[in-house]
Short mmCIF file of C-alpha atoms and ligand atoms in Angstrom, two decimals:
data_model
loop_
_atom_site.label_atom_id
_atom_site.label_comp_id
_atom_site.label_asym_id
_atom_site.label_seq_id
_atom_site.Cartn_x
_atom_site.Cartn_y
_atom_site.Cartn_z
CA MET A 1386 -28.81 97.76 -231.99
CA LYS A 1387 -25.18 97.86 -230.92
CA ALA A 1388 -23.99 95.19 -228.47
CA ILE A 1389 -20.71 93.90 -227.01
CA VAL A 1390 -20.63 90.23 -227.93
CA LYS A 1391 -18.46 87.17 -227.35
CA GLN A 1392 -18.77 85.89 -230.88
CA SER A 1393 -17.16 82.49 -230.99
CA PRO A 1394 -14.86 80.29 -228.91
CA GLU A 1395 -12.11 80.89 -231.46
CA SER A 1396 -12.26 84.69 -231.50
CA GLY A 1397 -10.17 86.52 -228.91
CA GLY A 1398 -11.75 89.23 -226.77
CA LEU A 1399 -15.16 90.70 -227.50
CA VAL A 1400 -16.60 92.60 -230.46
CA LEU A 1401 -18.91 95.58 -230.76
CA THR A 1402 -21.43 94.59 -233.40
CA ASP A 1403 -24.99 95.00 -234.67
CA VAL A 1404 -27.56 92.51 -233.40
CA PRO A 1405 -31.39 92.47 -233.60
CA THR A 1406 -33.12 94.52 -230.87
CA PRO A 1407 -34.81 91.98 -228.57
CA ILE A 1408 -38.61 91.80 -228.33
CA PRO A 1409 -40.00 91.33 -224.79
CA GLY A 1410 -42.12 88.23 -224.17
CA GLU A 1411 -45.37 88.32 -222.17
CA THR A 1412 -43.60 88.40 -218.80
CA GLN A 1413 -40.54 90.40 -219.87
CA VAL A 1414 -39.45 94.02 -219.77
CA LEU A 1415 -37.51 95.84 -222.51
CA VAL A 1416 -34.96 98.21 -221.00
CA LYS A 1417 -33.09 100.97 -222.86
CA ILE A 1418 -29.68 100.76 -221.25
CA LYS A 1419 -28.19 104.00 -219.87
CA LYS A 1420 -25.08 102.81 -218.00
CA THR A 1421 -23.40 99.47 -217.42
CA ALA A 1422 -20.45 98.52 -215.24
CA VAL A 1423 -17.68 96.02 -215.93
CA CYS A 1424 -17.49 93.09 -213.49
CA GLY A 1425 -14.66 90.67 -212.79
CA THR A 1426 -16.89 88.04 -214.41
CA ASP A 1427 -16.80 90.01 -217.68
CA ILE A 1428 -13.00 90.03 -217.49
CA HIS A 1429 -12.95 86.22 -217.14
CA ILE A 1430 -15.00 86.08 -220.36
CA TYR A 1431 -12.88 88.75 -222.07
CA ASN A 1432 -9.75 86.76 -221.18
CA TRP A 1433 -11.54 83.55 -222.24
CA ASP A 1434 -10.10 81.60 -219.32
CA ALA A 1435 -10.89 77.99 -218.34
CA TRP A 1436 -14.06 78.99 -216.45
CA ALA A 1437 -15.32 81.06 -219.41
CA LYS A 1438 -14.61 78.28 -221.93
CA LYS A 1439 -16.60 75.83 -219.84
CA THR A 1440 -19.50 78.23 -219.07
CA ILE A 1441 -20.19 80.60 -221.97
CA LYS A 1442 -22.16 79.56 -225.05
CA THR A 1443 -21.39 81.75 -228.05
CA PRO A 1444 -22.48 84.03 -229.60
CA GLN A 1445 -23.70 85.90 -226.52
CA ILE A 1446 -24.10 89.52 -225.38
CA MET A 1447 -22.01 90.17 -222.25
CA GLY A 1448 -22.69 92.16 -219.08
CA HIS A 1449 -25.05 92.09 -216.10
CA GLU A 1450 -24.53 95.35 -214.15
CA PHE A 1451 -26.87 98.06 -215.48
CA VAL A 1452 -29.30 100.88 -215.07
CA GLY A 1453 -31.78 101.86 -217.75
CA GLU A 1454 -35.25 103.04 -218.62
CA VAL A 1455 -38.18 100.75 -219.30
CA VAL A 1456 -39.44 101.29 -222.86
CA GLU A 1457 -41.86 98.38 -223.29
CA VAL A 1458 -43.43 95.69 -221.11
CA GLY A 1459 -45.01 92.33 -221.94
CA ARG A 1460 -48.79 91.88 -221.58
CA GLN A 1461 -48.52 90.11 -218.22
CA VAL A 1462 -46.18 92.66 -216.62
CA THR A 1463 -47.85 94.78 -213.92
CA ASN A 1464 -44.98 95.58 -211.53
CA VAL A 1465 -43.24 98.18 -213.70
CA LEU A 1466 -44.25 100.78 -216.29
CA PRO A 1467 -42.56 102.29 -219.36
CA GLY A 1468 -40.56 105.36 -218.36
CA GLN A 1469 -39.43 103.99 -214.99
CA LEU A 1470 -35.74 103.89 -214.10
CA VAL A 1471 -34.70 100.33 -213.32
CA SER A 1472 -31.83 98.03 -212.52
CA GLY A 1473 -32.14 94.29 -212.07
CA GLU A 1474 -31.11 91.19 -210.20
CA GLY A 1475 -28.65 89.29 -212.41
CA HIS A 1476 -29.68 85.84 -211.19
CA ILE A 1477 -32.84 84.39 -212.68
CA VAL A 1478 -34.29 81.66 -210.43
CA CYS A 1479 -36.78 78.90 -211.21
CA GLY A 1480 -39.55 80.02 -208.83
CA LYS A 1481 -40.61 76.40 -208.31
CA CYS A 1482 -37.96 74.61 -206.24
CA ARG A 1483 -37.96 74.11 -202.47
CA HIS A 1484 -35.72 77.16 -201.88
CA CYS A 1485 -37.67 79.43 -204.21
CA ILE A 1486 -41.06 78.62 -202.67
CA THR A 1487 -39.79 78.84 -199.08
CA GLY A 1488 -38.43 82.37 -199.49
CA HIS A 1489 -34.76 81.59 -200.17
CA PRO A 1490 -34.48 82.04 -203.95
CA HIS A 1491 -30.79 82.99 -203.66
CA LEU A 1492 -30.25 79.27 -202.94
CA CYS A 1493 -32.10 78.12 -206.08
CA PRO A 1494 -30.04 75.33 -207.72
CA HIS A 1495 -31.43 76.25 -211.15
CA THR A 1496 -30.09 79.83 -211.17
CA VAL A 1497 -29.33 81.29 -214.61
CA GLY A 1498 -27.03 84.30 -214.89
CA ILE A 1499 -27.82 87.27 -217.16
CA GLY A 1500 -24.75 87.90 -219.35
CA VAL A 1501 -23.32 84.52 -218.32
CA ASN A 1502 -25.81 81.80 -219.31
CA MET A 1503 -27.92 84.06 -221.56
CA ASP A 1504 -27.71 87.42 -223.38
CA GLY A 1505 -26.64 90.29 -221.14
CA VAL A 1506 -26.91 94.06 -220.89
CA PHE A 1507 -23.83 95.39 -222.73
CA ALA A 1508 -26.18 96.62 -225.46
CA GLU A 1509 -28.48 99.48 -226.33
CA TYR A 1510 -31.47 97.40 -225.19
CA ALA A 1511 -31.92 94.32 -222.99
CA VAL A 1512 -34.83 92.08 -222.11
CA ILE A 1513 -35.20 91.32 -218.37
CA PRO A 1514 -37.79 89.03 -216.69
CA ARG A 1515 -40.36 91.05 -214.67
CA GLU A 1516 -39.36 89.17 -211.48
CA ASN A 1517 -35.81 90.52 -211.79
CA ILE A 1518 -36.64 94.19 -212.25
CA TRP A 1519 -35.71 96.58 -209.44
CA VAL A 1520 -37.34 100.01 -209.71
CA CYS A 1521 -34.74 102.61 -208.74
CA ASP A 1522 -34.83 105.72 -206.57
CA GLU A 1523 -34.36 108.47 -209.15
CA THR A 1524 -32.52 110.68 -206.64
CA ILE A 1525 -29.53 108.28 -206.67
CA SER A 1526 -26.95 108.86 -209.44
CA HIS A 1527 -27.11 106.65 -212.53
CA ASP A 1528 -23.46 105.69 -212.01
CA VAL A 1529 -24.20 104.26 -208.55
CA LEU A 1530 -27.44 102.63 -209.75
CA SER A 1531 -25.45 100.83 -212.45
CA ILE A 1532 -23.47 98.96 -209.76
CA LEU A 1533 -26.31 97.71 -207.54
CA ASP A 1534 -25.47 94.12 -208.50
CA PRO A 1535 -21.93 94.13 -207.00
CA LEU A 1536 -23.04 96.46 -204.20
CA GLY A 1537 -25.57 93.74 -203.43
CA ASN A 1538 -22.76 91.17 -203.26
CA ALA A 1539 -20.93 93.45 -200.84
CA THR A 1540 -24.05 94.10 -198.74
CA HIS A 1541 -24.97 90.41 -198.58
CA THR A 1542 -21.41 89.44 -197.57
CA ALA A 1543 -20.88 92.31 -195.12
CA LEU A 1544 -24.19 91.67 -193.33
CA SER A 1545 -23.82 87.87 -193.26
CA PHE A 1546 -22.66 88.06 -189.65
CA ASN A 1547 -23.31 90.63 -186.94
CA VAL A 1548 -20.27 92.96 -186.94
CA LEU A 1549 -21.43 95.32 -184.17
CA GLY A 1550 -18.46 95.87 -181.85
CA GLU A 1551 -16.43 93.22 -183.69
CA ASP A 1552 -13.01 93.26 -185.37
CA VAL A 1553 -13.27 92.54 -189.09
CA LEU A 1554 -10.64 91.39 -191.59
CA ILE A 1555 -11.30 91.91 -195.31
CA THR A 1556 -8.90 90.08 -197.64
CA GLY A 1557 -9.06 91.68 -201.09
CA ALA A 1558 -9.65 95.38 -201.85
CA GLY A 1559 -11.24 94.92 -205.26
CA PRO A 1560 -14.48 96.85 -205.85
CA ILE A 1561 -16.65 94.49 -203.76
CA GLY A 1562 -14.14 94.40 -200.90
CA LEU A 1563 -14.00 98.22 -201.02
CA MET A 1564 -17.80 98.58 -201.05
CA SER A 1565 -18.09 96.40 -197.96
CA ILE A 1566 -15.91 98.76 -195.86
CA PRO A 1567 -18.42 101.64 -195.45
CA ILE A 1568 -21.24 99.10 -194.94
CA ILE A 1569 -19.37 97.37 -192.11
CA LYS A 1570 -18.48 100.71 -190.60
CA ARG A 1571 -22.16 101.69 -190.57
CA ALA A 1572 -23.01 98.30 -189.04
CA GLY A 1573 -20.76 99.14 -186.08
CA ALA A 1574 -17.49 97.23 -186.48
CA ARG A 1575 -14.56 98.30 -184.26
CA ASN A 1576 -11.43 97.58 -186.33
CA ILE A 1577 -11.59 97.02 -190.09
CA VAL A 1578 -8.31 95.68 -191.46
CA VAL A 1579 -7.96 95.29 -195.24
CA THR A 1580 -5.26 93.32 -197.07
CA ASP A 1581 -4.28 93.43 -200.74
CA ILE A 1582 -1.21 93.67 -202.98
CA ASN A 1583 -2.39 96.70 -204.95
CA PRO A 1584 -1.36 100.08 -203.45
CA THR A 1585 -4.02 102.03 -205.43
CA ARG A 1586 -6.79 99.89 -204.00
CA LEU A 1587 -5.34 99.91 -200.47
CA GLU A 1588 -5.29 103.71 -200.64
CA MET A 1589 -8.99 103.64 -201.59
CA ALA A 1590 -9.67 101.29 -198.65
CA LYS A 1591 -8.13 103.87 -196.32
CA VAL A 1592 -10.28 106.66 -197.77
CA LEU A 1593 -13.39 104.49 -197.29
CA GLY A 1594 -12.70 104.01 -193.60
CA ALA A 1595 -10.40 101.01 -193.07
CA THR A 1596 -8.68 101.20 -189.67
CA LYS A 1597 -5.52 99.66 -191.15
CA VAL A 1598 -4.54 98.52 -194.61
CA VAL A 1599 -1.87 95.89 -195.17
CA ASP A 1600 0.18 95.43 -198.33
CA VAL A 1601 1.01 91.77 -197.77
CA ARG A 1602 3.97 91.98 -200.16
CA THR A 1603 5.85 94.17 -197.69
CA GLU A 1604 4.04 93.79 -194.35
CA LYS A 1605 2.89 90.88 -192.26
CA LEU A 1606 -0.75 90.83 -191.21
CA THR A 1607 0.26 89.50 -187.78
CA ASP A 1608 2.58 92.50 -187.17
CA VAL A 1609 -0.14 94.95 -188.11
CA VAL A 1610 -2.65 93.21 -185.85
CA LYS A 1611 -0.15 93.50 -182.96
CA SER A 1612 -0.05 97.26 -183.53
CA LEU A 1613 -3.79 97.47 -182.86
CA ASN A 1614 -3.74 97.57 -179.08
CA SER A 1615 -7.44 96.91 -178.78
CA MET A 1616 -7.17 93.52 -180.49
CA LYS A 1617 -6.02 90.63 -178.35
CA GLU A 1618 -7.34 87.36 -179.74
CA GLY A 1619 -7.73 87.77 -183.48
CA PHE A 1620 -10.55 88.74 -185.81
CA ASP A 1621 -14.16 87.96 -185.02
CA ILE A 1622 -15.35 88.24 -188.61
CA GLY A 1623 -13.53 87.61 -191.91
CA LEU A 1624 -14.71 88.58 -195.39
CA GLU A 1625 -12.72 86.76 -198.08
CA MET A 1626 -12.99 88.90 -201.22
CA SER A 1627 -9.74 88.06 -203.03
CA GLY A 1628 -9.90 84.46 -204.24
CA SER A 1629 -6.25 84.21 -203.21
CA PRO A 1630 -5.19 81.02 -201.36
CA ALA A 1631 -2.43 82.96 -199.56
CA ALA A 1632 -4.96 85.53 -198.33
CA PHE A 1633 -7.32 82.78 -197.14
CA THR A 1634 -4.46 81.07 -195.28
CA ASP A 1635 -3.64 84.38 -193.58
CA MET A 1636 -7.27 84.89 -192.69
CA VAL A 1637 -7.80 81.46 -191.12
CA ALA A 1638 -4.57 81.90 -189.13
CA SER A 1639 -5.64 85.26 -187.72
CA MET A 1640 -9.21 84.46 -186.63
CA ALA A 1641 -10.21 84.43 -182.96
CA ASN A 1642 -11.80 81.30 -181.56
CA GLY A 1643 -15.42 81.15 -182.67
CA GLY A 1644 -14.69 83.50 -185.58
CA LYS A 1645 -16.91 83.57 -188.65
CA ILE A 1646 -15.75 83.80 -192.27
CA ALA A 1647 -17.88 84.74 -195.29
CA ILE A 1648 -16.26 83.67 -198.57
CA LEU A 1649 -17.13 85.55 -201.77
CA GLY A 1650 -13.79 85.31 -203.63
CA LEU A 1651 -13.50 82.27 -205.91
CA LEU A 1652 -10.65 80.20 -204.49
CA PRO A 1653 -8.90 77.79 -206.87
CA ASP A 1654 -9.81 74.08 -206.59
CA ASN A 1655 -6.47 73.15 -205.06
CA THR A 1656 -6.62 75.71 -202.21
CA LYS A 1657 -5.30 74.16 -199.00
CA THR A 1658 -6.35 75.28 -195.55
CA ASP A 1659 -5.47 74.62 -191.92
CA TRP A 1660 -8.35 72.31 -191.01
CA ASN A 1661 -7.03 71.86 -187.45
CA LYS A 1662 -7.32 75.60 -186.89
CA ILE A 1663 -10.86 75.64 -188.32
CA ILE A 1664 -11.94 72.73 -186.13
CA PHE A 1665 -10.11 73.48 -182.87
CA SER A 1666 -10.91 77.21 -183.07
CA SER A 1667 -14.56 76.43 -183.85
CA LEU A 1668 -14.59 78.67 -186.94
CA THR A 1669 -17.68 79.05 -189.14
CA LEU A 1670 -17.25 79.25 -192.95
CA LYS A 1671 -20.10 80.52 -195.11
CA GLY A 1672 -20.06 80.61 -198.92
CA ILE A 1673 -21.71 83.67 -200.49
CA TYR A 1674 -23.25 83.67 -203.95
CA GLY A 1675 -25.21 86.59 -205.32
CA ARG A 1676 -27.67 88.57 -203.25
CA GLN A 1677 -30.67 87.70 -201.09
CA MET A 1678 -33.79 88.35 -203.12
CA TYR A 1679 -34.91 90.86 -202.30
CA ASP A 1680 -33.82 91.53 -198.73
CA THR A 1681 -30.36 92.65 -199.90
CA TRP A 1682 -31.92 94.99 -202.49
CA TYR A 1683 -34.11 96.71 -199.88
CA ARG A 1684 -31.26 97.07 -197.42
CA MET A 1685 -28.75 98.48 -199.91
CA SER A 1686 -31.29 100.91 -201.31
CA ALA A 1687 -32.06 102.16 -197.79
CA LEU A 1688 -28.32 102.42 -197.04
CA LEU A 1689 -27.77 104.46 -200.23
CA GLN A 1690 -30.63 106.77 -199.24
CA SER A 1691 -29.14 107.26 -195.78
CA GLY A 1692 -25.69 108.41 -196.90
CA LEU A 1693 -23.88 105.36 -198.31
CA GLU A 1694 -24.17 106.79 -201.84
CA ALA A 1695 -21.34 109.28 -201.27
CA ASP A 1696 -18.95 106.47 -200.23
CA ILE A 1697 -19.95 104.14 -203.06
CA ALA A 1698 -19.52 106.96 -205.61
CA LYS A 1699 -15.83 107.15 -204.58
CA ILE A 1700 -15.31 103.55 -205.78
CA ILE A 1701 -16.30 104.52 -209.35
CA THR A 1702 -13.03 105.77 -210.81
CA HIS A 1703 -13.46 105.64 -214.60
CA ARG A 1704 -16.15 106.23 -217.20
CA PHE A 1705 -15.99 105.31 -220.89
CA ASP A 1706 -18.21 105.61 -223.93
CA TYR A 1707 -19.35 102.05 -224.77
CA ARG A 1708 -17.45 102.23 -228.07
CA ASP A 1709 -14.23 102.43 -226.03
CA TYR A 1710 -15.05 99.17 -224.20
CA GLU A 1711 -11.64 97.64 -225.00
CA GLU A 1712 -9.87 100.44 -223.16
CA ALA A 1713 -12.24 99.89 -220.22
CA PHE A 1714 -11.57 96.14 -220.14
CA GLU A 1715 -7.80 96.62 -220.36
CA LEU A 1716 -7.96 99.08 -217.46
CA MET A 1717 -9.95 96.56 -215.40
CA LYS A 1718 -7.35 93.91 -216.20
CA SER A 1719 -4.59 96.21 -214.92
CA GLY A 1720 -6.32 96.62 -211.54
CA GLU A 1721 -5.42 100.34 -211.46
CA CYS A 1722 -9.03 101.35 -210.94
CA GLY A 1723 -12.17 100.92 -208.89
CA LYS A 1724 -15.43 100.37 -210.76
CA VAL A 1725 -15.42 101.18 -214.47
CA ILE A 1726 -18.63 102.42 -216.12
CA LEU A 1727 -19.68 102.21 -219.79
CA ASP A 1728 -22.05 104.95 -220.93
CA TRP A 1729 -24.59 103.84 -223.56
ZN1 LIG B 3270 -35.59 77.64 -207.66
#
C-alpha cells in the first residue's frame, strides 16, 4: 500500500512510498482510509524540529486524523463490523492504571499516540485498536468526520469551564482555536474575543462568530476590551490555543479576578508569566491534553448533529489528493489556510 512515511532521521521531509499492508491482530481493526487531515503535530515532524527528533522513531507512517471504512476485524472485536464508517481516538491508553480504571483514561500516563509513537493513518490502510474506534454518523460529511480528533481537542478545551454568560478570550486562531468559537457560542458565552497575528485566520474567526478579533501586531488587546462596553473587569475564561508566550502574557494580564484559563497551546519551556497576577487574582490554570474518552466524542457528535457541522465545515479550506501531500504540508506551514484534507 501507499503511505506517507518519515523514513530516517537524516532524510528531510516525508516520502510517499510502498509499505506492507498491515494485518489486524485479534483485538484490532483494519480501516481503509478515505480522508485524513494534516495536524500541527504532523508539521512538527515534517519540519523535523527538536520535539520531533526527540519523539519520533523512524521509519514510521505519519498522521492521526482520519475517517475510513472498516474492512477487517480481529477475532476478539465485537464493537464494530466491516463496512462501518469509522474515525478513531488518537491516544491509546493502557487500560490498567489508576486513571484508566477510574474512568479518566485521558489522564493515563502511559498514553501512546497514533502517528507519533507508532504507525499512523497517512496510508491506504491503518490498523486501529478496537478500544479506539469511533463509529461515525454517516449523515455527517467525510471531510468533517476526518477532523474529529482536533474538533475533540477544541470541544474538550471549550467545555473545560462553564462559559454561560461569561466573557471569553481565545488566544490563537489556528484550526482548534477557530473550532472552539462556535462551540463556545452555543454554550452561551457573552463576548468572544480572539487574538492572532494572521489576518486570514482572524477573518475566519469573525465569520465563525467572534465578537471581536484582535491583530496584536497592530492593535492592543486592552484597547479592544475597553471598546466592549459590557466588559468591566476582564475575561472570565481564557483558552490559550497559540503556544505564544506573548499571547499568554496578554491573557494573564486581561483576566478578571477568579478567571479560569485552559491551556492547549504548547508554550516553550522558558515562558515567563506574571505569578503575582495569577496568585493575587486567584486565577485557575488547567492544562489540556487530548480528549476525554469518550465524553468528548459523544458531546461533539451530538453538537455536529445539532447544527455545528455547518460551522466546522467552514474551517476546512483546502483539499488535496494524497499524492500532493507536499503541497498540502507547505500550505499548512504558510498558515494561509484552515484545515487541510488529504483524499485517499
Ligand atoms: Zn492507563
